[in-house]
Amino acid sequence: MSAIITCPVCGPRNIYEFRFGGENRGPRPFDIRATPEQWYAYVHLRTNAAGPQQEWWYHRDGCGTWFTVWRDVTCDREVAAGEVRK
Amino acid sequence: MTGRLPGATLRIDPNEAVAFTYRGRSLRGVAGDTLASALFANGVRIFSRSFKYHRPRGLYSLDGQSSTCLMAVDDVANVKAEITPLREGMAVAPQNVLGSPEHDLLAVTGWFGWAMPPGFYYRLFHKPWRLWPLFAGLLRRGAGLGKLNQEPPAGDFENQFLNCDVCVVGGGPAGMRAALAAAEFDLRVVLLETRPHLGGFYDWRVAPSPWGEPFYDRGRSLAGKVSRHDAIRVFPMAHLTAIFPGNLLTAVQTGRPDDGFRERYLEIRARSAVVATGCVDRPLLFENNDRPGVMLCNCAHRLARTYGLLPGKRAVFSVGNDLMLEAADDLAEMGLEIAAVADARTGGQDRRLVQRLEDRGISFLRGWLAADVRGRRDVRRVRLTRRDGRRSRWFEADLLVASADRAPAADPLLMTTARFERDRHTGFMLPVELPPGLHAAGRLLAWEEPHAIEDSGRLAGLRAAAECGAASSRDAERLSDDLRGRAASRPGQMVSRAPGRGHRSFVCFDEDVSVADIHRVAAEGFDNVELCKRYSTAGMGPSQGGMPGHNLPLVMAECRAEAVGSLPPSRVRSPLRPTLLATLAGKHYDVIKQTPLRRVQEKLGGVFVRAGQWERVQHFGHDAGAGDEIAAVHAGVGLMDVSTLGKFRIAGPDALALLQRVYVSDLDGLEREQLKYSAMCNEDGCLIDDGLITRTGESDYYFTTTSARAAQTVEWLRYHSRFEDWDFHIVNLTDAWGAVSLAGPAAHRVLANALEKRSSHVPPLRGYRETRLPSGIPVKILQVGFVADQGYEIHAPASAMTDVWDALWEAGRPLGIRAFGLEAQNVLRLERGHLIIGEDTESRTNLLDLGLGFLWDRDKRGFKTVGVPALRHTENQPGRMKLIGFKMKDPASTPPGGSIVVDTEVRGHVTSSRYSRALKQSIGLALVEEPLAAPGSPLEIFVGGPDRRRLGAVVHRGPFY
Amino acid sequence: MDPTGGAWEPSCIGDPFIERQQDFLGHKVEHMQTYIRHSPLRFPLSPQKTAMRRGWEVAVSFPGDDAAPLAMVDLSHAAKWELYGKGLEGRRIGSLSIPKVPGQAIVRPGLAVGLCRPSTALVWQLPGDDFLPSFGDVSAVDTTDGWALLALLGADVLRVLEKVSDLDLARRADERARLVQGPVLDIRSRVMVLYGNGMTPGVLLAVERGYGQSVVDALLDAGAEFGLRPAGEQRFRHWLESGLTASAAGRGGSR
């Protein structure tokens, strides 16, 4: 409850203001055709690294920006800012 | 007036009386009293009865460290009398007694204490198990703390969210110096103090400080500087409940009589925090150490110096450090007769203090301590004994002031990731590594000498300030060096009790756990502090380990025959203080959304229900079945507020690409004034939203979503374009535009009438028009068929929505227009076989399962349309649940939503069902396994409840009406 | 900015009141308005004086509102736009200056401009000056009716907000105004805080229109201990004019 996420537009804010968008797995690698395995790997598989991971957050209660941060999931702390996106 | 002692240190106003009642008796305290001090002043000595044995308990500490002071105040249970300010008119009652605290009939349980060792009921009463409910009932009547009031507590409970640079916990000398140091840099400082006044352990001491003036004077002048400083906000009576990572501190503040709130929940976000919570008295353990008339040294001293009350007539002291010798001397000065002072230390006392006591003719016993107290409900005689127990002496006394030594109040630090080590010299658990942004200062670091205490506070303040970007000052270096050179504190007094079995030496007052109990528990194998705590429940009562926390590890070390101080205290968790749920809830404002047609619909008798964030009309008038509303839409025309629909404008060169990505339909070539119905799926192909899209400009689109999705649509669209460098601008117009649905065979005529000379602007089937009402109101008209063949949505600026409603109402009046609500809409759409997302769908139902595959343009490529790969995979997948319509064989029986579809096993469930008056037939939608989904298939629907039975139904394809 | 970069039509969807602009059908606006626009907010007190402002019935004053230590003014009738354009930051559009950094705000008599996020700005036309801004080639969406806009004026304004929001609204260095987007009463809000030099603090709070009445009720309750009371537009005008004058005197001109 006490964690902070740093929005590239609004600055550090209470994590409650954000929506979690999952680990960054890059853009969808296929258009409308994919093997079930490709689809499954993209939609449902996660790395689950114990340590820092790059992940998407959306500033839902604020500016409405999707962005990435590097967060150490073992201690729930941001370790670095990610790339700024839409 | 009330017989209080005079003195410069008093924190009461003896001239201002405060009336209250105790057990129905009218009593008087004075302004500044706590409930406990007022009761004590009125001669009340027994405050409560203990949890298990109903032993009499009295005033013991003044900081609410144990359950002895729990009382019912104005029907709220478990109020801590020691930290609750007295208010005019308070109605106070003891709790956990049958009769009065002085004559408690349940005290008989104490006679059988030998039969009730820790955990006894788990062991004794579990066989035969059938009798457990009986035992449980009996036990629960005798045990427990207070009686829960089912009514919401009176008074205002508030929240306050504070943002600051430095938050200082503890308003003693170290805390005040820390706050002042940080404030020098113009940083925002918040100071939390649990007592009503700043000053810490300076506040009641008249002894001269090293600066010359008495300690209390020094404390008050520091407090004055703090209070006057613009950058420091002081919160008195604020009890810290937790420190969370990221320096989020939470506290509960008790309102003083003139505060507007009763309790306030504080949430403080600090860049840096300083913990300077000082020390508390560690209780001394001896037989009957819980008797009324036994109190901590600090309690006795403050009672006299802060509240002007002598704690007794003839006292015996059993102490463990010089501060307590000073207290004995000071109380003697104030008129307390002292029979003897025992000091558990064998040496190392401040000689001047000892001399002063001896000058007063008080016998001073080095290396002695209290061992036993006699007296049924009070103190009559006290036995002091030598540390080895070989020699004893009895003293007549009505007061025993007893503390083993001071102990650090380090709970706030213990709950963080700080690393602690036991300091062999003082016995203190000292933080050797603190998490970033957290500092400690003052007595809890075992500083004893006032200069060192204040310097360590200032140093912590400077370090905290530096973390907040203040220029690092050379002061900090110097102070740090100075402190390193300071004389070490005197050795701690580690002995916690005289030799003996300790059957009635209570380690935990809350749960009536004695030294002997701890030994028994250890012998059973629970010889680890954490396990012992859970099994014996020592420290699991209202004091949350506060008081027993210091002695439990010491007694456990004794059990294991290990060196005193070898064991760490048990883990500390939040909340550090028991907290009312009402306080945590705070002032919960129910913030809801109202449509622009709220008042219009109120006037028409609308019955409002909560639908997501919105309040919407369920039905108008008294008919919950909305029969007339439905009939109006069937036969004439109805008008419904659909302002909650999501409404969006998306524009820009890449707007179309984004729409193509999220909608399953191909929107290329969508013409102006043309309306397209489409759906959004998630990557699993599951339907999440449906709505209408039109093009209003070159690359400018207007689209609607369901009410439930309105708040997430911008997020969804941006999410699915997050890797693209697309140029578009999306604006949520949900609140900016209101909307009504005009439906029924007469809808076209009503709309044409309302448009007057622009009647040709009524859109055709699947058409969209922008026009104006005669009054000039701009409207967007969408032809829709959700609840009737002929239907229109009319969107207009929210501020003009009531006029739009009135205009349509006037135009429809000759045709019998009626307002309709959600219930009517639900029946009407069901008759037409339309689904509601989230009601007739669940997280596994995809577009194809719902029979909406026609929305998916399979040839659309190049847009990475969300959900399409999954739709392709599931197209011919067996074993999926399909949404079907059904008619009941018995037309009058309606299975409730959620009823299961069965044959020999569960095959699906009913998602919506209603009795249609128009069809004189019960109809519904259900999700069933594919083999059962063929039109004409018979279904059996199980209805539970008192008349369990199976109802027959038949699968129906297409609209019912 | 490359004016052809955003090759889509500038338009003002849905606002029938901007005479110099097209309406959403692309026609010059030529209609006479014969209806009244309604604010989503109702105060538990009747105004002393009202006036019509471009189709809205506006409370000019409430009984004794100039004496209230803390005032709440309904500014929902203020015209509001959302501007979009790549490279919008720091641009001057006619008489408008767009802030350079998200979170920055610029307030002038009759106008407040804030940068919400890169490429997106908001413009609120505050009471005080009746000119209509022109946005040139920048795309503007009229969001007047989308937001309930409240002004909270008085020394203790941040004390009230701290009871209902954990946003840090305190002044940083000597900034004059700031736009903070975040939760107030747990709902998404836009808060413009005006500090100025020698100016009574004030906050402009925008919440989605539907929430407006709930928010007013909650704030009046939370602010009661500080003497928060409904006030009219007049109080806001005085506050803004005198505040901006004082502020300008303190630190030469508007930023």
Coordinates of N, CA and C in Angstrom, one line a residue, chain B residues 842-943:
Chain B
E842 N -19.5 -14.0 -19.4 CA -18.5 -14.1 -18.3 C -17.1 -14.0 -18.9
S843 N -16.1 -14.3 -18.1 CA -14.7 -14.0 -18.6 C -14.3 -15.0 -19.6
R844 N -15.1 -16.1 -19.8 CA -14.6 -17.1 -20.8 C -15.5 -17.0 -22.1
T845 N -16.5 -16.2 -22.1 CA -17.4 -16.2 -23.3 C -16.9 -15.3 -24.4
N846 N -16.5 -15.9 -25.5 CA -16.0 -15.1 -26.6 C -17.1 -14.7 -27.6
L847 N -16.7 -13.9 -28.5 CA -17.7 -13.3 -29.5 C -18.5 -14.4 -30.1
L848 N -17.8 -15.5 -30.5 CA -18.5 -16.6 -31.3 C -19.5 -17.3 -30.4
D849 N -19.2 -17.5 -29.1 CA -20.0 -18.2 -28.2 C -21.4 -17.4 -28.0
L850 N -21.3 -16.1 -28.3 CA -22.5 -15.3 -28.1 C -23.4 -15.2 -29.3
G851 N -22.9 -15.8 -30.4 CA -23.6 -15.7 -31.7 C -23.4 -14.3 -32.3
L852 N -22.3 -13.6 -31.9 CA -22.1 -12.3 -32.5 C -20.9 -12.4 -33.5
G853 N -20.7 -13.6 -34.0 CA -19.6 -13.7 -35.0 C -19.7 -12.9 -36.2
F854 N -20.9 -12.5 -36.5 CA -21.2 -11.7 -37.7 C -20.5 -10.3 -37.6
L855 N -20.2 -9.9 -36.4 CA -19.5 -8.6 -36.2 C -18.0 -8.6 -36.7
W856 N -17.5 -9.8 -36.7 CA -16.1 -10.0 -37.0 C -15.8 -10.0 -38.5
D857 N -15.1 -9.1 -39.0 CA -14.7 -9.1 -40.4 C -13.4 -9.8 -40.6
R858 N -13.6 -11.1 -41.0 CA -12.5 -12.0 -41.0 C -11.3 -11.6 -42.0
D859 N -11.7 -10.8 -43.0 CA -10.7 -10.4 -44.0 C -9.9 -9.2 -43.6
K860 N -10.2 -8.6 -42.4 CA -9.4 -7.4 -42.0 C -8.0 -7.8 -41.6
R861 N -7.0 -7.3 -42.3 CA -5.7 -7.6 -41.9 C -4.8 -6.4 -41.7
G862 N -3.7 -6.6 -41.1 CA -2.7 -5.5 -41.0 C -2.9 -4.6 -39.8
F863 N -3.9 -4.9 -39.0 CA -4.2 -4.0 -37.9 C -3.9 -4.7 -36.5
K864 N -3.5 -5.9 -36.6 CA -3.2 -6.7 -35.3 C -4.5 -6.6 -34.4
T865 N -5.6 -6.8 -35.0 CA -6.8 -6.6 -34.2 C -6.9 -7.4 -33.0
V866 N -7.2 -6.8 -31.9 CA -7.1 -7.5 -30.6 C -8.2 -8.6 -30.5
G867 N -7.7 -9.8 -30.2 CA -8.7 -10.9 -30.0 C -8.9 -11.8 -31.2
V868 N -8.4 -11.3 -32.4 CA -8.7 -12.1 -33.6 C -8.0 -13.4 -33.7
P869 N -6.7 -13.4 -33.3 CA -6.0 -14.8 -33.3 C -6.8 -15.8 -32.4
A870 N -7.3 -15.3 -31.3 CA -8.0 -16.2 -30.4 C -9.3 -16.7 -31.0
L871 N -10.0 -15.7 -31.7 CA -11.2 -16.1 -32.3 C -11.0 -17.2 -33.4
R872 N -9.9 -17.0 -34.1 CA -9.6 -18.0 -35.2 C -9.4 -19.4 -34.5
H873 N -8.7 -19.4 -33.4 CA -8.4 -20.7 -32.8 C -9.6 -21.3 -32.2
T874 N -10.6 -20.5 -31.7 CA -11.7 -21.1 -31.0 C -12.9 -21.4 -31.9
E875 N -12.7 -21.0 -33.2 CA -13.9 -21.1 -34.1 C -14.5 -22.5 -34.1
N876 N -13.6 -23.5 -34.2 CA -14.2 -24.9 -34.2 C -13.8 -25.7 -33.0
Q877 N -13.6 -25.0 -31.9 CA -13.2 -25.6 -30.7 C -14.4 -26.3 -30.0
P878 N -14.3 -27.6 -29.7 CA -15.4 -28.2 -29.1 C -15.4 -27.9 -27.6
G879 N -16.6 -28.1 -27.0 CA -16.6 -28.0 -25.5 C -16.8 -26.6 -25.0
R880 N -17.2 -25.7 -25.9 CA -17.4 -24.3 -25.4 C -18.9 -24.1 -24.9
M881 N -19.0 -23.1 -24.0 CA -20.4 -22.8 -23.6 C -21.0 -21.8 -24.5
K882 N -22.2 -22.0 -24.9 CA -22.8 -21.1 -25.9 C -24.0 -20.3 -25.2
L883 N -24.2 -19.1 -25.6 CA -25.4 -18.4 -25.1 C -26.6 -18.7 -25.9
I884 N -27.6 -19.1 -25.3 CA -28.9 -19.5 -26.0 C -30.1 -18.8 -25.3
G885 N -31.1 -18.6 -26.1 CA -32.4 -18.2 -25.5 C -33.2 -19.4 -25.1
F886 N -34.1 -19.3 -24.2 CA -35.0 -20.4 -23.8 C -36.4 -19.9 -23.4
K887 N -37.4 -20.7 -23.7 CA -38.7 -20.4 -23.3 C -39.1 -21.5 -22.3
M888 N -39.8 -21.1 -21.2 CA -40.2 -22.1 -20.2 C -41.4 -22.9 -20.7
K889 N -41.3 -24.2 -20.4 CA -42.5 -25.1 -20.8 C -43.7 -24.6 -20.0
D890 N -43.6 -24.4 -18.7 CA -44.6 -23.8 -18.0 C -44.5 -22.3 -18.1
P891 N -45.3 -21.6 -18.9 CA -45.0 -20.2 -19.2 C -44.9 -19.3 -18.0
A892 N -45.5 -19.7 -16.9 CA -45.6 -18.8 -15.7 C -44.4 -18.9 -14.8
S893 N -43.6 -20.0 -14.9 CA -42.6 -20.2 -13.9 C -41.3 -19.6 -14.4
T894 N -40.6 -18.8 -13.6 CA -39.4 -18.1 -14.0 C -38.3 -18.5 -13.1
P895 N -37.3 -19.3 -13.7 CA -36.1 -19.6 -12.8 C -35.3 -18.4 -12.5
P896 N -34.8 -18.2 -11.3 CA -34.0 -17.0 -11.0 C -32.7 -17.1 -11.8
G897 N -32.1 -15.9 -12.1 CA -30.8 -15.9 -12.7 C -29.8 -16.6 -11.8
G898 N -28.9 -17.4 -12.5 CA -27.9 -18.2 -11.7 C -28.4 -19.6 -11.5
S899 N -29.6 -19.9 -11.8 CA -30.1 -21.3 -11.7 C -29.3 -22.2 -12.7
I900 N -29.0 -23.4 -12.3 CA -28.2 -24.3 -13.1 C -29.0 -25.1 -14.1
V901 N -28.4 -25.3 -15.3 CA -29.0 -26.2 -16.3 C -28.4 -27.6 -16.1
V902 N -29.3 -28.6 -15.9 CA -28.8 -29.9 -15.6 C -29.3 -31.0 -16.5
D903 N -28.6 -32.1 -16.6 CA -29.3 -33.4 -16.9 C -28.8 -34.4 -15.9
T904 N -27.7 -35.2 -16.2 CA -27.2 -36.0 -15.1 C -26.1 -35.2 -14.4
E905 N -25.6 -34.1 -15.0 CA -24.7 -33.3 -14.3 C -25.0 -31.8 -14.8
V906 N -24.2 -30.9 -14.2 CA -24.4 -29.5 -14.5 C -24.0 -29.2 -15.9
R907 N -24.9 -28.6 -16.7 CA -24.6 -28.3 -18.1 C -24.5 -26.8 -18.5
G908 N -24.8 -26.0 -17.5 CA -24.8 -24.6 -17.8 C -25.6 -23.8 -16.7
H909 N -25.8 -22.5 -17.0 CA -26.6 -21.8 -16.0 C -27.4 -20.6 -16.7
V910 N -28.4 -20.3 -16.1 CA -29.3 -19.2 -16.5 C -28.6 -17.8 -16.3
T911 N -28.5 -17.0 -17.2 CA -27.9 -15.7 -17.0 C -28.9 -14.5 -16.8
S912 N -30.0 -14.6 -17.5 CA -31.1 -13.6 -17.4 C -32.4 -14.3 -17.5
S913 N -33.4 -13.9 -16.8 CA -34.7 -14.4 -17.0 C -35.8 -13.5 -16.5
R914 N -36.9 -13.5 -17.2 CA -38.0 -12.6 -16.8 C -39.3 -13.2 -17.4
Y915 N -40.4 -12.8 -16.7 CA -41.7 -13.1 -17.3 C -42.1 -12.0 -18.2
S916 N -42.3 -12.3 -19.4 CA -42.8 -11.2 -20.4 C -44.3 -11.2 -20.4
R917 N -44.8 -10.1 -20.0 CA -46.3 -9.9 -20.0 C -46.8 -9.9 -21.4
A918 N -46.0 -9.3 -22.3 CA -46.5 -9.2 -23.7 C -46.6 -10.6 -24.3
L919 N -45.7 -11.5 -24.0 CA -45.7 -12.8 -24.6 C -46.5 -13.8 -23.7
K920 N -46.8 -13.4 -22.5 CA -47.4 -14.3 -21.5 C -46.6 -15.5 -21.3
Q921 N -45.3 -15.3 -21.2 CA -44.3 -16.4 -21.3 C -43.1 -16.0 -20.6
S922 N -42.5 -17.0 -19.7 CA -41.2 -16.7 -19.1 C -40.1 -17.0 -20.2
I923 N -39.2 -16.1 -20.3 CA -38.1 -16.3 -21.2 C -36.8 -16.0 -20.5
G924 N -35.7 -16.4 -21.2 CA -34.4 -16.1 -20.6 C -33.3 -16.4 -21.5
L925 N -32.1 -16.1 -21.0 CA -30.8 -16.5 -21.7 C -30.0 -17.4 -20.8
A926 N -29.3 -18.3 -21.4 CA -28.5 -19.2 -20.6 C -27.2 -19.5 -21.3
L927 N -26.2 -19.8 -20.6 CA -24.9 -20.3 -21.1 C -24.9 -21.8 -20.9
V928 N -24.9 -22.5 -22.0 CA -25.0 -24.0 -21.9 C -23.9 -24.7 -22.8
E929 N -23.6 -25.9 -22.5 CA -22.7 -26.7 -23.3 C -23.2 -26.8 -24.7
E930 N -22.3 -26.8 -25.6 CA -22.7 -26.7 -27.0 C -23.7 -27.7 -27.5
P931 N -23.6 -29.0 -27.1 CA -24.6 -30.0 -27.6 C -26.0 -29.7 -27.2
L932 N -26.2 -28.9 -26.1 CA -27.5 -28.5 -25.7 C -28.1 -27.3 -26.4
A933 N -27.2 -26.7 -27.2 CA -27.6 -25.3 -27.7 C -28.4 -25.3 -29.0
A934 N -28.7 -26.5 -29.6 CA -29.4 -26.5 -30.8 C -30.9 -26.0 -30.6
P935 N -31.4 -25.2 -31.5 CA -32.8 -24.7 -31.3 C -33.7 -25.9 -31.2
G936 N -34.7 -25.8 -30.2 CA -35.6 -26.8 -30.0 C -35.2 -27.8 -28.9
S937 N -33.9 -27.8 -28.5 CA -33.5 -28.8 -27.5 C -34.2 -28.5 -26.2
P938 N -34.6 -29.6 -25.6 CA -35.2 -29.5 -24.2 C -34.1 -29.2 -23.2
L939 N -34.4 -28.4 -22.2 CA -33.5 -28.1 -21.1 C -34.2 -28.4 -19.8
E940 N -33.4 -28.8 -18.8 CA -33.9 -28.9 -17.5 C -33.2 -27.9 -16.6
I941 N -34.0 -27.1 -15.9 CA -33.4 -26.1 -15.1 C -33.7 -26.4 -13.6
F942 N -32.7 -26.5 -12.8 CA -32.9 -26.8 -11.4 C -33.1 -25.5 -10.6
V943 N -34.2 -25.5 -9.8 CA -34.5 -24.4 -9.0 C -34.4 -24.9 -7.5

